[in-house]
Amino acid sequence: MPFLALEALSVDAGEHAVVTEPSRRGEIVYKASENARSAGIGPGMQVNAALAICGKTRVFPRDPDAERALLRRLHRWASRFTPTVTTRPPATLLFEISASLRLFGGAGALCYRLRRELDQSGHCCHLAITPTPGASSLLASAGREVLIMDRADLRASMHGLPSRSLGLTDETLRRLRAAGISFLEELWRLPRHDLARRFGPEVVRKLDQILGMHPDPRRTDTLPARFERRCELEAETVETGFILHAARLLLEQFTGFLAAGNAVAGDVLVLLEHAGKTATRIEVRTRLPMRDAVQWERLLEEHLGRRELQAPVTGILLSGSACRDAAPARGDLFQSPDIVRDWSYVLDELEARLGKTCLWMPEVAADHRPEFAWQPSPPGPGRPAASAYPDRPLWLLPEPRQLNYKAGHVSDSGQINIVDGPERIESGWWDDNEYCRDYYIAVCPRGRRLWIFQDLKQESGWYLHGLFG
Amino acid sequence: MKAELRGLLSKHHLVWQGNAGQRREGGVSTGFAGLDQALPTRGWPWGALTEIAVPYWGLGELRLLLPAMVDLNRQKRQIVWVAPPYLPYAPALTRAGLDLQYVLVVDTQPGNVSWAMERLSSTRSCGMVLAWPAHLSEVEARRLQLAAETGGGIGIVMRAGGAKWRAPAAALRLEIEPRDEEIEINILKSRGGCRRPRVSITV
């Protein structure tokens, strides 16, 4: 990126501008814009000299932080082409693209796309594609645009590059200069062992790395995994609509953040800030990790609808973590992945509106006591159950209801006929719910089949416990 | 009309035919031959709302639905119970052959029953959504019918004797009455015609 220092300061490409940095000789030009360069201003020049050449030159001090931030932004953008990106300050990005070539239709097509997207976002670049990272960064920094797929062509492409671009120590450079060597091809012309003996093994290693004869490992930069962004509301409000509108923008930024890293997220934390009060905390969780701003907004809306806001909201802080290697929703013979996804969306929405405990799967439990022979479990893959159960009612009353039962007659239902029973259930000595009951199936005159029991510990303790539905 | 021509027309649905008795949507068998024969869809209609009215809960309305539930459950489609009046008892459901992994219960306040059912019915994962609303407006019933059409499952609203509401938009409306050992089903409305208005079955 030849003009990264200028682009980081948002200097217009057509402008007469220089970026300066301090040195022992005072402020000197670090980078000059295209126009300034054609006027004769070059790096290393005193600022005064530059101004003398062209009086209308605008001078900006260099901002390393802005440059780093721009590199990070470019890194994020580049992650859509390859996961292996290395930033090399001050102004180089290295992509490992061999694995991405097929997807993007070859090096030429990828090159075209990279350049077009950079152009559109107003960045100037030199692209060099070679088999080694060393050669690529060397050639790109020198402004040579090449596309080399074969290592044999590397040497020729670097003809005329100065030897100082190798990144050697000053001492080595001085010795090279003393020997009259200033270009790479001159180094290659010398015998290897001679080179190592005279200028140190470092020089040989660097040369070998460029040509791919020596490994050149590079550290891959990782994108930050956490997103956190604040947005201040223009006016404090309790209106859900306004809050949602602001949250929507943040959620869209969050999905953009995730998309850049090809990541998904399983939960989003939204803090609604109030003036002088602790923030309201809303956690939006989803069962499948995703990056779907619309769905998150829908869930957030349900959460907001359930929550009574204590005070007007002044700002929103949205944060979330990216999880990279989430398996996509998996389907099977009966359920395609998008049906699985739809189902998890619906469950998330129901949970957001009704509360977590409102959704449950009935599950059987190993106990003889009817109240303990089942349990609610959160929705999800459950345990397979054995099906060897005695005849049980489809409806269970939450609490057994006492019956006024006397000699086959119940006061509110009339005469009932016991058709099955008794089945004695006596269990639970290990906890406080020990009981001893005789269960019967009875038919009442209105056609219902009832599941009633007599509590043997009580006098005339008859209860209705279930209906056969 | 020649058989080939008729086949061609029904295959492409190019011509709307007035004899609505031959609707193309099918149904899932109720498991009771008598009832299947009475219904134009030969079972609980797909992608439609069904209203079942009983004088009081526990009459056999669940046993009436169980065979279809088991059938849908085998296809790994969800059976969802929205706001049931009592606890669906897991051992009995297992005994009846349901895989509880695909059974979901939604407890909710009366105000949210229709919303929850609508949201659930409109997904393709649900085989059957049963709801016990305390109240249902005509608009809500219409929305439930549309949601069922979207999702393609079977929507069922249960109404107990005392309730004031009706679901006129439902494709099928039944009334159940106990009669000795059997239950008698009155078919109040059946989209696409009804072969027999009254069926008695043993559940």
XYZ file of C-alpha atoms in Angstrom:
672
model
C 0.000 0.000 0.000
C 2.219 2.853 -1.228
C 0.067 5.679 0.143
C -1.186 4.059 3.315
C 0.249 6.812 5.506
C -1.778 9.371 3.554
C -4.889 7.226 3.302
C -4.832 6.666 7.050
C -5.216 10.415 7.482
C -7.985 10.483 4.855
C -5.965 12.747 2.598
C -7.507 13.021 -0.830
C -5.534 11.106 -3.449
C -5.399 14.029 -5.853
C -4.053 16.456 -3.306
C -0.599 17.977 -3.049
C 0.266 16.572 0.329
C 3.099 15.116 2.341
C 3.195 13.145 5.550
C 6.146 14.012 7.722
C 7.992 12.279 10.509
C 10.518 13.632 12.975
C 14.177 12.765 12.468
C 17.558 13.983 13.692
C 17.485 16.589 10.976
C 14.068 17.870 12.007
C 10.798 17.085 10.257
C 11.336 15.222 7.034
C 8.985 13.936 4.385
C 7.910 10.354 5.032
C 5.499 9.955 2.163
C 4.488 12.261 -0.641
C 1.269 12.062 -2.623
C 1.306 11.286 -6.320
C 1.066 14.957 -7.290
C 3.694 16.046 -4.811
C 5.991 13.346 -6.078
C 5.625 14.408 -9.671
C 6.506 17.932 -8.563
C 9.810 16.558 -7.316
C 9.117 16.009 -3.648
C 10.427 12.712 -2.335
C 10.807 10.852 0.955
C 13.633 11.998 3.204
C 13.383 15.600 2.026
C 13.248 18.401 4.586
C 9.772 19.829 4.976
C 11.084 23.290 4.187
C 12.610 22.028 0.970
C 9.316 20.445 -0.001
C 7.460 23.654 0.703
C 10.049 25.530 -1.304
C 9.404 23.295 -4.286
C 5.684 23.682 -4.076
C 4.167 26.264 -1.791
C 0.656 24.832 -1.720
C 1.772 21.453 -0.379
C -0.259 20.440 2.653
C 1.779 18.966 5.463
C 0.448 16.322 7.819
C 2.361 14.765 10.703
C 2.438 10.999 10.545
C -0.030 9.093 12.722
C 1.179 5.537 13.370
C -1.976 4.658 15.313
C -4.200 5.586 12.407
C -1.977 3.559 10.095
C -2.241 0.509 12.310
C -5.994 0.923 12.545
C -6.241 1.131 8.769
C -4.125 -1.999 8.416
C -6.454 -3.783 10.815
C -9.460 -2.663 8.811
C -7.844 -3.903 5.631
C -7.014 -7.154 7.371
C -10.654 -7.602 8.276
C -11.662 -6.901 4.707
C -9.026 -9.310 3.401
C -10.309 -12.117 5.603
C -13.017 -12.782 3.072
C -10.390 -13.935 0.608
C -8.211 -16.037 2.877
C -8.057 -16.812 6.568
C -4.246 -16.479 6.574
C -3.408 -12.796 6.598
C -0.286 -11.185 8.000
C 0.020 -7.461 8.439
C 3.500 -6.087 8.129
C 3.685 -2.517 9.324
C 4.153 0.036 8.080
C 2.203 -0.677 4.917
C 2.228 -4.285 3.776
C -0.418 -6.979 3.909
C 0.526 -10.560 3.103
C -2.145 -13.026 2.011
C -1.659 -16.727 1.714
C -3.914 -17.415 -1.267
C -2.900 -20.786 -2.657
C -5.902 -22.432 -0.999
C -8.301 -19.718 -2.171
C -7.373 -19.705 -5.850
C -9.910 -22.256 -6.936
C -12.751 -20.575 -5.109
C -12.048 -17.200 -6.677
C -11.366 -18.509 -10.152
C -7.599 -18.295 -10.301
C -4.937 -15.767 -9.410
C -5.887 -13.363 -12.195
C -9.533 -13.152 -11.155
C -8.609 -12.808 -7.507
C -6.130 -10.050 -8.354
C -8.805 -8.225 -10.310
C -11.254 -8.461 -7.454
C -8.758 -7.342 -4.824
C -7.805 -4.332 -6.911
C -11.373 -3.397 -7.725
C -12.496 -3.538 -4.108
C -9.466 -1.570 -2.933
C -10.058 1.002 -5.662
C -13.676 1.379 -4.630
C -12.718 2.037 -1.049
C -10.143 4.578 -2.232
C -6.957 2.672 -1.552
C -4.000 2.496 -3.870
C -2.075 -0.744 -3.924
C 0.674 -2.662 -5.617
C -0.135 -6.335 -5.931
C 2.602 -8.906 -6.229
C 1.719 -12.584 -6.304
C 4.668 -14.944 -5.978
C 5.332 -18.347 -4.436
C 7.169 -16.904 -1.397
C 6.085 -14.305 1.152
C 9.523 -12.682 1.069
C 9.477 -12.106 -2.659
C 5.878 -10.864 -2.593
C 6.491 -8.233 0.038
C 9.784 -7.199 -1.535
C 8.283 -6.741 -4.985
C 5.103 -5.067 -3.762
C 7.045 -2.633 -1.595
C 9.194 -1.790 -4.598
C 6.004 -1.065 -6.545
C 6.453 -3.914 -8.981
C 3.254 -5.646 -9.920
C 3.918 -9.233 -10.859
C 2.074 -12.509 -11.030
C 4.569 -15.335 -10.737
C 3.476 -18.895 -10.181
C 6.833 -20.580 -10.735
C 9.801 -20.221 -8.411
C 12.196 -20.385 -11.387
C 10.956 -16.983 -12.551
C 11.508 -15.287 -9.221
C 15.099 -14.261 -9.672
C 14.496 -12.538 -12.973
C 11.594 -10.539 -11.572
C 13.775 -9.020 -8.892
C 16.339 -7.693 -11.275
C 17.328 -4.176 -10.284
C 16.006 -4.254 -6.738
C 18.411 -2.614 -4.284
C 20.103 -4.898 -1.779
C 18.972 -2.700 1.099
C 15.406 -3.842 0.540
C 16.432 -7.190 2.049
C 16.115 -5.702 5.518
C 19.720 -6.302 6.612
C 21.526 -4.633 9.485
C 23.242 -1.319 8.879
C 26.636 -2.937 9.455
C 26.040 -5.556 6.761
C 24.712 -2.927 4.400
C 27.799 -0.800 4.956
C 30.034 -3.762 4.151
C 28.006 -4.547 1.033
C 28.322 -0.965 -0.097
C 32.052 -1.066 0.564
C 32.260 -4.133 -1.663
C 30.426 -2.223 -4.384
C 27.268 -4.299 -4.162
C 24.019 -2.411 -4.320
C 21.617 -4.701 -6.225
C 20.232 -8.139 -5.526
C 21.440 -9.661 -8.756
C 24.994 -8.751 -7.774
C 24.590 -10.765 -4.604
C 23.287 -13.786 -6.519
C 26.259 -13.591 -8.835
C 28.685 -14.206 -5.936
C 29.482 -17.766 -4.798
C 27.347 -18.788 -1.800
C 30.074 -19.811 0.616
C 31.940 -16.622 -0.182
C 28.842 -14.584 0.520
C 28.325 -16.229 3.884
C 31.957 -15.826 4.855
C 32.210 -12.180 3.910
C 28.830 -10.787 4.920
C 27.515 -13.278 7.445
C 25.033 -16.188 7.157
C 22.103 -13.764 7.519
C 22.461 -12.557 3.951
C 22.406 -16.059 2.499
C 19.414 -17.041 4.584
C 17.429 -13.998 3.494
C 18.219 -14.623 -0.144
C 17.226 -18.280 0.186
C 13.975 -17.372 1.879
C 13.039 -15.050 -0.943
C 13.590 -17.791 -3.483
C 11.790 -20.366 -1.377
C 14.875 -22.480 -0.686
C 14.674 -21.853 3.039
C 11.502 -21.905 5.108
C 10.065 -18.500 5.855
C 7.373 -18.912 8.495
C 5.067 -15.955 9.059
C 2.863 -15.267 11.984
C -0.823 -15.172 11.046
C -2.648 -12.283 12.630
C -5.905 -13.165 14.238
C -8.864 -10.882 14.198
C -10.194 -9.777 17.542
C -12.884 -12.230 18.642
C -14.912 -9.768 20.640
C -17.117 -7.029 19.330
C -18.147 -4.159 21.521
C -19.714 -0.958 20.341
C -21.649 1.855 21.938
C -24.235 4.056 20.500
C -25.621 7.088 22.179
C -29.274 7.850 21.657
C -30.038 11.333 20.438
C -32.653 11.800 23.091
C -33.281 9.648 26.110
C -36.320 7.507 25.628
C -38.337 4.576 26.893
C -39.872 3.946 23.473
C -39.049 0.448 22.323
C -39.159 1.549 18.708
C -36.370 4.105 19.114
C -34.223 1.741 21.130
C -34.687 -1.011 18.562
C -33.785 1.317 15.744
C -30.469 2.182 17.378
C -29.855 -1.449 18.280
C -30.509 -2.462 14.679
C -27.584 -0.357 13.472
C -25.317 -1.935 16.080
C -26.540 -5.409 15.209
C -25.830 -4.780 11.549
C -22.311 -3.709 12.430
C -21.964 -6.827 14.526
C -23.059 -9.085 11.681
C -20.615 -7.264 9.427
C -17.896 -7.911 11.966
C -18.823 -11.589 12.074
C -19.108 -11.919 8.313
C -15.613 -10.503 7.862
C -14.175 -13.229 10.050
C -16.511 -15.852 8.603
C -17.709 -16.332 12.160
C -21.009 -16.711 13.979
C -22.139 -15.855 17.492
C -24.343 -17.649 19.974
C -25.242 -14.740 22.192
C -25.404 -10.992 22.139
C -25.276 -8.844 25.233
C -27.163 -5.574 25.119
C -26.727 -3.034 27.899
C -29.263 -0.248 28.000
C -27.616 2.668 29.756
C -29.544 5.016 31.983
C -28.422 8.330 33.395
C -27.141 7.757 36.903
C -28.451 4.212 37.219
C -27.065 0.779 36.571
C -27.624 -0.338 33.035
C -30.389 -2.766 32.109
C -28.836 -5.980 30.936
C -30.444 -8.024 28.184
C -28.856 -11.231 27.065
C -30.057 -12.509 23.730
C -29.162 -16.139 23.382
C -29.813 -18.407 20.454
C -29.608 -22.161 20.359
C -27.788 -22.197 17.035
C -24.899 -19.757 16.604
C -25.699 -17.435 13.724
C -25.160 -14.031 12.209
C -28.631 -12.840 11.405
C -29.287 -9.242 12.410
C -33.004 -9.508 11.656
C -33.506 -12.489 13.930
C -31.506 -10.895 16.742
C -33.562 -7.785 16.438
C -36.752 -9.831 16.648
C -35.499 -11.566 19.778
C -34.399 -8.288 21.299
C -37.840 -6.870 20.613
C -39.438 -9.752 22.518
C -37.046 -9.232 25.428
C -37.794 -5.521 25.476
C -41.501 -6.216 25.345
C -41.254 -8.333 28.463
C -39.054 -5.932 30.371
C -40.289 -2.883 32.216
C -37.662 -0.182 31.731
C -36.800 1.506 35.034
C -35.579 4.727 33.482
C -35.159 6.388 30.103
C -32.373 4.903 28.023
C -29.494 7.183 27.103
C -27.271 4.786 25.199
C -26.838 1.225 24.074
C -23.766 -0.921 24.417
C -23.751 -4.040 22.326
C -21.143 -6.741 22.683
C -20.701 -10.263 21.487
C -18.055 -12.859 20.866
C -17.378 -14.553 17.591
C -17.127 -18.277 17.584
C -15.374 -19.325 14.470
C -15.725 -23.038 14.067
C -19.422 -23.477 14.546
C -20.834 -26.437 12.717
C -23.635 -25.439 10.376
C -27.105 -26.667 11.231
C -27.253 -30.291 10.360
C -30.284 -31.966 8.908
C -31.129 -35.556 8.317
C -33.396 -37.595 6.120
C -36.542 -35.879 7.368
C -35.301 -32.469 8.298
C -33.313 -30.310 5.958
C -30.865 -27.853 7.578
C -33.149 -24.885 7.029
C -36.012 -26.652 8.788
C -33.692 -27.275 11.712
C -32.721 -23.592 11.642
C -36.343 -22.432 11.451
C -37.221 -24.570 14.416
C -34.419 -23.153 16.522
C -35.496 -19.625 15.509
C -39.037 -20.316 16.681
C -37.887 -21.779 19.978
C -35.649 -18.745 20.536
C -38.535 -16.383 19.884
C -40.913 -18.260 22.173
C -38.294 -18.282 24.899
C -37.601 -14.592 24.470
C -41.284 -13.723 24.789
C -42.555 -16.265 27.294
C -39.489 -16.910 29.405
C -37.115 -19.797 29.550
C -39.088 -22.097 31.809
C -42.199 -21.914 29.653
C -40.871 -24.372 27.103
C -40.325 -27.914 28.185
C -40.229 -31.447 26.937
C -41.900 -34.087 29.055
C -39.345 -36.710 29.983
C -39.817 -39.963 31.841
C -37.882 -40.535 35.035
C -37.100 -43.766 36.835
C -39.490 -43.649 39.768
C -42.626 -45.566 40.670
C -44.374 -42.612 42.234
C -46.541 -40.996 39.552
C -45.474 -37.456 40.474
C -41.831 -38.378 40.076
C -42.109 -40.640 37.042
C -41.770 -37.656 34.768
C -39.867 -34.398 34.689
C -39.797 -31.365 32.469
C -36.558 -30.957 30.564
C -35.374 -28.099 28.391
C -36.050 -28.591 24.679
C -33.272 -30.270 22.792
C -32.148 -33.768 22.074
C -33.570 -35.918 24.823
C -32.935 -39.367 26.160
C -34.709 -42.250 24.512
C -37.142 -43.838 26.930
C -38.209 -47.401 27.485
C -41.830 -47.946 26.601
C -42.716 -50.667 29.099
C -45.140 -48.704 31.241
C -48.316 -49.803 32.921
C -51.539 -48.132 31.885
C -51.232 -44.489 32.793
C -53.476 -41.479 32.132
C -52.538 -38.990 29.427
C -53.423 -36.079 31.679
C -51.928 -35.789 35.113
C -53.376 -33.276 37.533
C -50.667 -30.968 38.858
C -51.918 -31.746 42.369
C -54.150 -34.706 43.321
C -57.671 -33.447 43.954
C -59.531 -34.766 46.937
C -62.749 -36.609 46.149
C -65.719 -36.928 48.357
C -65.998 -40.658 47.721
C -68.349 -42.952 49.540
C -69.254 -46.470 48.423
C -68.715 -45.883 44.725
C -70.362 -42.503 44.772
C -68.569 -39.224 44.257
C -70.429 -36.147 45.312
C -69.795 -34.054 42.172
C -69.689 -36.822 39.509
C -72.261 -39.260 40.723
C -71.861 -43.010 40.642
C -68.465 -44.170 39.380
C -67.503 -47.663 38.366
C -64.097 -48.977 39.204
C -62.972 -50.951 36.176
C -59.386 -51.735 37.099
C -57.266 -51.892 40.231
C -56.050 -51.699 42.786
C -52.449 -51.090 41.820
C -50.516 -50.459 44.975
C -47.733 -47.914 44.788
C -45.743 -47.770 47.969
C -42.431 -46.099 47.649
C -40.276 -43.146 48.529
C -39.058 -44.067 52.031
C -35.779 -42.307 51.186
C -37.230 -38.841 50.963
C -40.042 -36.859 52.484
C -42.548 -37.942 49.885
C -43.124 -41.469 51.080
C -46.554 -42.725 50.327
C -48.677 -45.755 50.140
C -51.543 -45.607 47.669
C -53.938 -47.893 45.899
C -54.627 -46.667 42.374
C -57.815 -47.488 40.471
C -59.153 -46.756 37.035
C -62.759 -45.641 37.219
C -65.373 -44.607 34.699
C -67.710 -41.828 35.592
C -71.244 -41.531 34.162
C -70.206 -38.689 31.883
C -67.857 -41.013 30.047
C -64.563 -39.928 31.512
C -61.977 -42.445 32.572
C -60.437 -41.334 35.830
C -57.294 -42.337 37.623
C -58.075 -42.224 41.304
C -56.264 -43.439 44.371
C -56.938 -44.127 47.985
C -54.309 -42.877 50.369
C -53.885 -45.778 52.741
C -52.354 -43.568 55.392
C -55.524 -41.541 55.724
C -59.071 -42.350 56.634
C -61.247 -42.120 53.526
C -58.549 -40.272 51.621
C -59.672 -40.562 48.008
C -58.076 -38.452 45.326
C -58.333 -37.866 41.614
C -54.866 -37.897 40.067
C -55.314 -38.152 36.333
C -57.626 -38.325 33.335
C -57.265 -40.771 30.517
C -57.850 -37.941 28.090
C -63.945 -36.487 -19.944
C -61.185 -38.792 -20.993
C -59.033 -40.226 -18.262
C -55.805 -38.891 -19.791
C -57.232 -35.398 -20.011
C -58.452 -35.542 -16.456
C -55.049 -36.771 -15.313
C -53.329 -33.929 -17.135
C -55.623 -31.305 -15.666
C -55.309 -32.530 -12.117
C -51.554 -32.902 -12.486
C -50.930 -29.306 -13.407
C -53.866 -27.695 -11.609
C -54.491 -25.598 -14.660
C -58.234 -25.542 -14.340
C -60.124 -24.817 -11.190
C -62.823 -27.377 -10.813
C -66.032 -26.674 -8.999
C -66.434 -30.051 -7.379
C -64.439 -29.053 -4.341
C -65.091 -32.441 -2.821
C -61.990 -33.621 -4.604
C -59.475 -31.383 -2.931
C -55.910 -32.211 -3.643
C -54.659 -31.647 -0.081
C -54.498 -34.849 1.849
C -54.620 -35.578 5.470
C -52.997 -37.804 7.975
C -55.145 -40.731 8.944
C -56.891 -40.316 12.269
C -56.378 -44.000 12.948
C -60.137 -44.539 13.168
C -61.555 -45.937 9.951
C -65.039 -44.576 10.573
C -63.840 -41.022 11.000
C -61.387 -41.220 8.078
C -64.212 -42.242 5.798
C -66.376 -39.355 6.875
C -63.721 -36.744 6.155
C -62.951 -35.564 2.597
C -59.235 -35.539 3.382
C -59.390 -39.089 4.756
C -57.919 -37.865 8.003
C -56.865 -34.709 9.810
C -56.371 -32.149 7.056
C -52.838 -30.984 6.334
C -52.076 -27.295 6.417
C -55.345 -26.448 8.092
C -56.888 -25.588 11.406
C -59.230 -28.001 13.142
C -61.490 -27.069 16.018
C -62.505 -29.755 18.479
C -65.179 -28.974 21.031
C -65.808 -31.146 24.054
C -68.214 -30.623 26.939
C -65.334 -31.120 29.391
C -61.677 -32.208 29.192
C -60.646 -35.795 29.440
C -63.421 -37.257 27.371
C -61.175 -39.025 24.943
C -60.129 -36.067 22.814
C -56.455 -36.917 23.309
C -56.951 -40.576 22.523
C -58.719 -39.459 19.376
C -55.597 -37.572 18.296
C -52.977 -40.032 19.524
C -52.725 -42.297 16.439
C -52.084 -39.282 14.201
C -49.587 -37.877 16.716
C -47.661 -41.131 16.738
C -47.677 -41.210 12.964
C -46.287 -37.664 12.686
C -43.872 -38.294 15.496
C -42.352 -41.202 13.562
C -41.587 -38.725 10.785
C -39.697 -36.701 13.398
C -42.170 -33.881 13.227
C -42.788 -31.934 16.380
C -45.977 -32.326 18.397
C -46.472 -29.105 20.340
C -48.957 -28.582 23.159
C -49.733 -24.950 23.834
C -51.260 -24.123 27.212
C -52.684 -27.577 28.012
C -55.186 -27.651 30.911
C -53.332 -30.437 32.728
C -49.860 -31.981 32.528
C -49.285 -34.215 29.514
C -48.049 -37.276 31.363
C -44.747 -38.544 29.974
C -45.098 -42.258 30.895
C -48.480 -42.445 29.171
C -47.175 -40.662 26.078
C -44.224 -43.037 25.903
C -46.524 -45.999 26.333
C -48.639 -44.754 23.462
C -45.557 -44.825 21.259
C -44.535 -41.178 21.136
C -40.874 -40.276 20.973
C -40.685 -37.551 23.601
C -37.778 -35.879 21.828
C -40.341 -34.489 19.440
C -42.898 -33.441 21.991
C -42.833 -29.892 23.278
C -45.053 -28.194 25.822
C -45.468 -24.433 25.855
C -46.878 -22.936 29.045
C -48.122 -19.457 28.511
C -50.501 -16.831 29.763
C -53.889 -16.763 27.994
C -52.886 -13.653 26.030
C -50.017 -15.376 24.278
C -51.639 -18.670 23.304
C -52.740 -17.566 19.884
C -49.411 -15.837 19.159
C -47.391 -18.896 20.204
C -49.564 -21.239 18.187
C -49.408 -19.028 15.121
C -45.629 -18.793 15.299
C -45.285 -22.548 15.780
C -47.806 -23.500 13.092
C -46.014 -21.450 10.484
C -42.825 -23.549 10.701
C -42.405 -26.678 8.722
C -40.972 -28.617 11.686
C -44.303 -28.945 13.432
C -46.446 -31.921 12.575
C -49.227 -30.990 14.950
C -49.793 -27.945 17.118
C -52.498 -28.333 19.737
C -53.715 -25.387 21.720
C -56.225 -24.892 24.489
C -57.072 -21.207 24.203
C -59.372 -19.682 26.769
C -60.462 -17.242 24.161
C -59.979 -16.960 20.416
C -61.245 -14.135 18.256
C -62.379 -14.684 14.693
C -59.368 -12.768 13.420
C -57.027 -14.918 15.480
C -58.677 -18.070 14.186
C -58.243 -16.830 10.640
C -54.578 -16.105 11.316
C -54.109 -19.568 12.770
C -55.648 -21.086 9.666
C -53.260 -19.070 7.484
C -50.282 -20.007 9.649
C -51.186 -23.678 9.324
C -51.373 -23.246 5.554
C -47.885 -21.723 5.608
C -46.375 -24.423 7.772
C -48.264 -27.294 6.230
C -48.862 -29.039 9.543
C -52.014 -29.770 11.472
C -53.324 -27.098 13.811
C -55.859 -28.046 16.439
C -57.681 -25.767 18.826
C -59.550 -27.341 21.709
C -62.654 -25.778 23.153
C -64.418 -26.830 26.303
C -68.154 -26.652 26.679
C -68.426 -23.369 28.509
C -66.239 -21.364 26.149
C -67.924 -18.620 24.173
C -65.582 -18.503 21.204
C -65.791 -20.377 17.925
C -63.273 -20.781 15.147
C -65.362 -20.360 12.000
C -62.226 -20.086 9.853
C -61.152 -23.613 10.744
C -61.230 -26.083 7.873
C -62.706 -28.749 10.102
C -64.919 -28.295 13.138
C -65.897 -31.220 15.304
C -67.993 -31.612 18.398
C -67.512 -34.609 20.637
C -70.080 -36.070 22.957
C -69.784 -39.106 25.155
C -72.193 -41.947 24.479
C -71.878 -45.002 26.691
C -68.661 -46.762 25.716
C -68.146 -44.674 22.617
C -67.765 -41.075 21.684
C -69.943 -39.477 19.097
C -68.381 -36.994 16.733
C -70.542 -34.367 15.085
C -68.896 -32.840 12.066
C -70.094 -29.236 12.212
C -68.058 -28.068 9.269
C -65.751 -29.747 6.867
C -64.128 -27.922 4.010
C -64.601 -29.920 0.864
C -67.801 -31.603 1.933
C -68.636 -34.172 4.468
C -69.671 -37.721 3.775
C -71.342 -38.419 7.078
C -72.236 -35.715 9.577
C -72.166 -38.037 12.592
C -69.655 -40.736 13.479
C -69.460 -42.938 16.522
C -66.127 -44.476 17.419
C -64.497 -46.209 20.328
C -61.319 -44.603 21.492
